[in-house]
């Protein structure tokens, strides 16, 4: 499952171990290491920018920082157990990483998906209750929302630690599951992801309708009475809605990107299973592509928020330029 499950379906022949050897395990490990370093660097840069820029100390951006933290944790917790399995296999020692621990490390997936729901709720409150927004979305509420996202992730995933499912393949640092075990993995990870997509989409549709209604109301009042206090109040509300539209559009890009990555993987995987079963392509998808697809989504998040989202991009670029100029001046002093 491309969205982050660590349990993968396989056929009975895979119980004997992978038939794909050579450089492929090392290619998979190098990809994990490289992706993790990039994710940590980019997500940390977004978090530091939010922390050091006072005007970014708002509920939406604090929730974005929580997404970045979940991305870093997912990358690290996906890399470390897999690396231990690689090392144990290469050294010829007994592997002590089991499927229960390996699958549990993917619970940050649930944390960042629930955080996306929180971001949507924040925007609904901002547009639906503009004058009460600061009082409703105070520091304690935002902290509570972040705690809830992680508690939900742990509550949904903790049973995995006490459930033996699938079998380990130390050569590739993965856990393969089939039948009822694969169904459990789908229920554990797919349902929260589906709920996040549905809730976030509905909330964004509501916001788009709200923005359209205010716009039509402004036009109607302007035609009837010209410039009045009521029109000015509506114009102010319209400006507030437009200010919050950029974060909403950014969140939609995130959702579309996540969905595209997941659907592309599913199509390629099913085609390989149906049309090219038993071939090298099938083995590459099973042991190389599928375990590593999880790194693409946390790689995608900091790119969108660090490049597309102007509110973070501009102070981040200024911070990088200041750091570069400071380093250049220090190197020129001697």
XYZ file of C-alpha atoms in Angstrom:
334
model
C 0.000 0.000 0.000
C 1.644 3.186 -1.209
C 0.308 5.414 1.522
C 2.510 3.892 4.185
C 1.601 0.356 5.203
C 4.522 -1.854 6.023
C 2.661 -5.092 5.278
C 2.650 -6.253 1.691
C 0.705 -8.977 -0.129
C 2.680 -11.746 -1.661
C 2.247 -15.237 -3.005
C 3.218 -18.544 -1.399
C 6.421 -18.869 -3.380
C 7.800 -15.814 -1.638
C 7.830 -17.772 1.618
C 11.105 -19.339 0.396
C 12.681 -15.912 0.082
C 13.302 -13.490 -2.774
C 14.587 -14.716 -6.101
C 15.956 -11.255 -6.938
C 19.520 -10.775 -5.680
C 22.586 -8.962 -7.033
C 22.757 -5.169 -6.583
C 19.032 -4.654 -5.948
C 19.145 -4.853 -2.114
C 21.961 -2.254 -2.113
C 20.047 -0.012 -4.540
C 17.061 -0.185 -2.197
C 19.208 0.679 0.841
C 20.922 3.619 -0.916
C 17.514 4.963 -1.961
C 16.258 4.744 1.636
C 19.332 6.547 2.971
C 19.254 9.287 0.314
C 15.509 9.874 0.644
C 15.724 10.061 4.437
C 18.520 12.647 4.334
C 16.579 14.802 1.844
C 13.336 14.530 3.832
C 15.077 15.441 7.099
C 16.857 18.410 5.498
C 13.797 19.863 3.752
C 11.295 19.219 6.548
C 13.710 20.645 9.143
C 14.159 23.752 7.008
C 10.392 24.301 6.910
C 10.124 23.801 10.694
C 13.019 26.177 11.430
C 11.488 28.807 9.143
C 8.159 28.579 10.975
C 9.890 28.762 14.358
C 12.107 31.746 13.519
C 9.489 33.789 11.631
C 7.140 35.453 14.091
C 4.337 36.103 11.589
C 4.192 32.359 10.887
C 3.300 31.570 14.502
C -0.293 30.764 13.575
C -2.364 27.599 14.048
C -2.172 26.584 10.382
C 1.624 26.816 10.218
C 2.087 25.051 13.565
C 0.001 22.167 12.191
C 2.148 22.199 9.045
C 5.213 21.853 11.292
C 3.553 18.815 12.880
C 3.193 17.283 9.406
C 6.916 17.882 8.818
C 7.764 16.174 12.126
C 5.587 13.189 11.174
C 7.372 13.004 7.795
C 10.796 12.952 9.476
C 9.688 10.303 11.968
C 8.211 8.166 9.191
C 11.425 8.352 7.152
C 13.658 7.554 10.142
C 11.464 4.780 11.502
C 11.228 3.250 8.027
C 14.989 3.418 7.538
C 16.357 2.269 10.912
C 14.638 -1.156 11.265
C 15.254 -1.912 7.576
C 18.941 -0.976 7.957
C 19.279 -3.231 11.013
C 17.807 -6.091 8.990
C 20.223 -5.367 6.120
C 23.214 -5.352 8.483
C 22.104 -8.510 10.282
C 21.690 -10.333 6.967
C 25.058 -9.130 5.617
C 26.826 -10.114 8.865
C 25.129 -13.498 8.918
C 23.663 -12.933 12.373
C 20.154 -13.648 13.575
C 17.569 -11.010 12.667
C 15.751 -9.619 15.732
C 13.444 -7.159 13.904
C 10.053 -8.819 13.489
C 7.059 -7.847 11.401
C 5.163 -6.475 14.402
C 7.833 -3.868 15.137
C 8.427 -3.132 11.452
C 4.739 -2.508 10.771
C 4.246 -0.417 13.922
C 6.890 2.096 12.829
C 4.543 3.289 10.068
C 2.067 4.922 12.472
C 3.285 8.493 11.595
C 1.310 7.960 8.372
C -1.889 8.161 10.413
C -0.553 11.158 12.355
C 0.005 13.350 9.297
C -3.280 12.326 7.698
C -5.212 13.282 10.852
C -3.223 16.539 10.944
C -4.484 17.355 7.447
C -8.016 17.018 8.840
C -7.041 19.439 11.633
C -5.714 21.925 9.051
C -9.029 21.814 7.210
C -10.945 22.329 10.463
C -8.713 25.319 11.245
C -9.613 26.920 7.909
C -13.332 26.255 8.382
C -13.201 28.039 11.761
C -11.158 30.903 10.254
C -13.702 31.547 7.498
C -16.885 30.570 9.329
C -16.079 32.532 12.502
C -13.597 35.264 11.496
C -14.160 37.435 14.571
C -14.006 34.540 17.044
C -11.176 32.693 15.306
C -8.321 33.796 17.572
C -10.311 32.987 20.671
C -11.357 29.551 19.389
C -8.021 28.481 17.891
C -5.830 29.446 20.821
C -2.538 27.832 21.802
C -4.147 25.199 24.025
C -6.569 24.116 21.304
C -3.787 23.764 18.705
C -1.639 21.787 21.168
C -4.633 19.552 21.889
C -5.194 18.960 18.167
C -1.574 17.885 17.702
C -1.775 15.568 20.715
C -4.991 14.047 19.378
C -3.377 13.340 15.994
C -0.553 11.371 17.639
C -2.769 9.630 20.188
C -5.060 8.458 17.378
C -2.051 7.186 15.430
C -0.814 5.224 18.443
C -4.279 3.936 19.376
C -4.909 2.634 15.861
C -1.446 1.087 15.458
C -0.524 -0.199 18.927
C -2.289 -3.536 18.461
C 0.220 -4.346 15.705
C 2.970 -4.709 18.331
C 1.109 -7.649 19.846
C 0.058 -9.271 16.576
C 2.370 -11.536 14.623
C 1.714 -11.095 10.901
C 3.666 -11.968 7.782
C 7.319 -12.981 7.581
C 10.519 -11.005 7.446
C 12.827 -10.744 4.451
C 16.064 -9.399 6.002
C 17.887 -9.195 2.669
C 15.542 -6.371 1.640
C 14.524 -5.158 5.102
C 10.813 -5.740 4.504
C 7.907 -7.716 5.905
C 5.668 -9.662 3.549
C 2.078 -10.496 4.447
C -0.796 -12.201 2.683
C -4.430 -13.114 3.160
C -5.960 -11.956 6.434
C -2.733 -10.214 7.492
C -2.834 -8.020 4.413
C -6.512 -7.257 5.079
C -5.631 -6.135 8.622
C -2.943 -3.832 7.231
C -5.448 -2.274 4.834
C -7.982 -1.706 7.622
C -5.317 -0.210 9.891
C -3.927 2.320 7.418
C -6.413 2.712 4.559
C -9.496 3.635 6.612
C -7.934 6.709 8.322
C -6.497 7.796 4.973
C -9.904 7.410 3.292
C -11.598 9.366 6.086
C -9.006 12.138 5.793
C -9.557 12.418 2.041
C -13.356 12.509 2.349
C -13.503 14.944 5.299
C -10.885 17.292 3.875
C -12.541 17.327 0.450
C -15.968 18.090 1.959
C -14.541 20.881 4.097
C -12.798 22.434 1.121
C -15.998 22.255 -0.936
C -17.775 24.051 1.931
C -15.132 26.782 1.938
C -15.383 27.234 -1.833
C -19.194 27.577 -1.578
C -18.817 30.042 1.298
C -16.391 32.172 -0.717
C -18.762 32.189 -3.700
C -21.748 33.181 -1.529
C -19.878 36.120 0.000
C -18.737 37.274 -3.436
C -22.304 37.214 -4.810
C -23.566 38.999 -1.704
C -20.972 41.765 -2.144
C -22.016 42.244 -5.770
C -25.702 42.350 -4.839
C -25.253 44.881 -2.005
C -23.022 47.055 -4.195
C -25.648 47.229 -6.925
C -28.468 48.034 -4.490
C -26.880 50.523 -2.147
C -23.424 51.429 -3.428
C -20.675 51.950 -0.853
C -22.143 51.279 2.612
C -20.884 49.934 5.901
C -22.491 46.593 5.136
C -20.690 46.362 1.805
C -17.398 47.268 3.473
C -17.937 44.544 6.083
C -18.634 42.024 3.324
C -15.556 43.171 1.423
C -13.481 42.656 4.564
C -14.914 39.164 4.959
C -14.139 38.461 1.323
C -10.526 39.545 1.847
C -10.292 37.216 4.822
C -11.555 34.320 2.716
C -9.060 35.094 -0.067
C -6.250 35.180 2.504
C -7.139 31.659 3.608
C -7.591 30.293 0.073
C -3.835 29.817 -0.523
C -3.436 27.352 2.389
C -6.556 25.551 1.192
C -5.222 25.255 -2.367
C -1.878 24.039 -0.993
C -3.676 21.349 1.005
C -5.598 20.301 -2.118
C -2.304 19.967 -4.014
C -1.005 17.775 -1.185
C -4.105 15.550 -1.361
C -3.966 15.288 -5.153
C -0.255 14.520 -5.054
C -0.699 11.812 -2.423
C -3.555 10.288 -4.415
C -1.574 10.387 -7.672
C 1.445 8.642 -6.101
C -0.794 5.967 -4.574
C -2.841 5.360 -7.728
C 0.236 5.264 -9.988
C 1.844 2.648 -7.759
C -1.340 0.550 -7.556
C -1.723 0.537 -11.352
C 1.912 -0.419 -11.942
C 1.787 -3.068 -9.229
C -1.441 -4.675 -10.466
C -0.207 -4.689 -14.074
C 2.940 -6.457 -12.921
C 0.979 -8.995 -10.882
C -1.512 -9.749 -13.649
C 0.558 -9.477 -16.831
C 4.143 -10.065 -15.706
C 3.820 -12.469 -12.752
C 7.020 -14.361 -12.003
C 9.222 -12.006 -14.019
C 12.032 -9.678 -12.933
C 9.568 -6.764 -13.099
C 7.282 -8.512 -10.622
C 10.176 -9.115 -8.217
C 11.421 -5.532 -8.514
C 7.951 -4.200 -7.708
C 7.620 -6.593 -4.759
C 11.009 -6.136 -3.102
C 12.362 -2.779 -4.331
C 9.585 -0.412 -5.437
C 6.870 -1.303 -2.918
C 8.963 -0.970 0.270
C 10.414 2.353 -0.961
C 7.274 4.026 -2.294
C 6.548 5.114 1.279
C 9.403 7.656 1.060
C 7.846 9.556 -1.859
C 4.930 11.042 0.080
C 6.977 12.544 2.979
C 9.385 13.730 0.268
C 6.481 15.456 -1.502
C 5.095 17.321 1.550
C 8.086 19.608 2.349
C 8.555 20.351 -1.360
C 4.991 21.669 -1.644
C 5.079 23.670 1.590
C 8.618 24.914 1.016
C 8.276 25.870 -2.663
C 4.602 26.335 -3.547
C 3.366 27.879 -0.282
C 4.442 31.521 -0.544
C 3.947 32.340 3.155
C 6.702 29.866 4.064
C 8.774 30.026 0.870
C 9.669 33.730 1.085
C 10.935 33.796 4.708
C 12.694 30.483 4.110
C 14.580 31.871 1.096
C 15.458 35.011 3.074
C 16.779 32.865 5.913
C 18.896 30.797 3.490
C 20.296 33.949 1.859
C 21.169 35.466 5.250
C 22.915 32.278 6.273
C 24.800 32.138 2.968
C 25.894 35.796 3.223
C 27.000 35.305 6.816
C 29.055 32.256 5.875
C 30.575 34.105 2.902
C 31.557 37.068 5.082
C 33.075 34.807 7.754
C 35.118 32.942 5.172
C 36.373 36.251 3.716
C 37.496 37.722 7.059
C 40.886 35.893 7.281
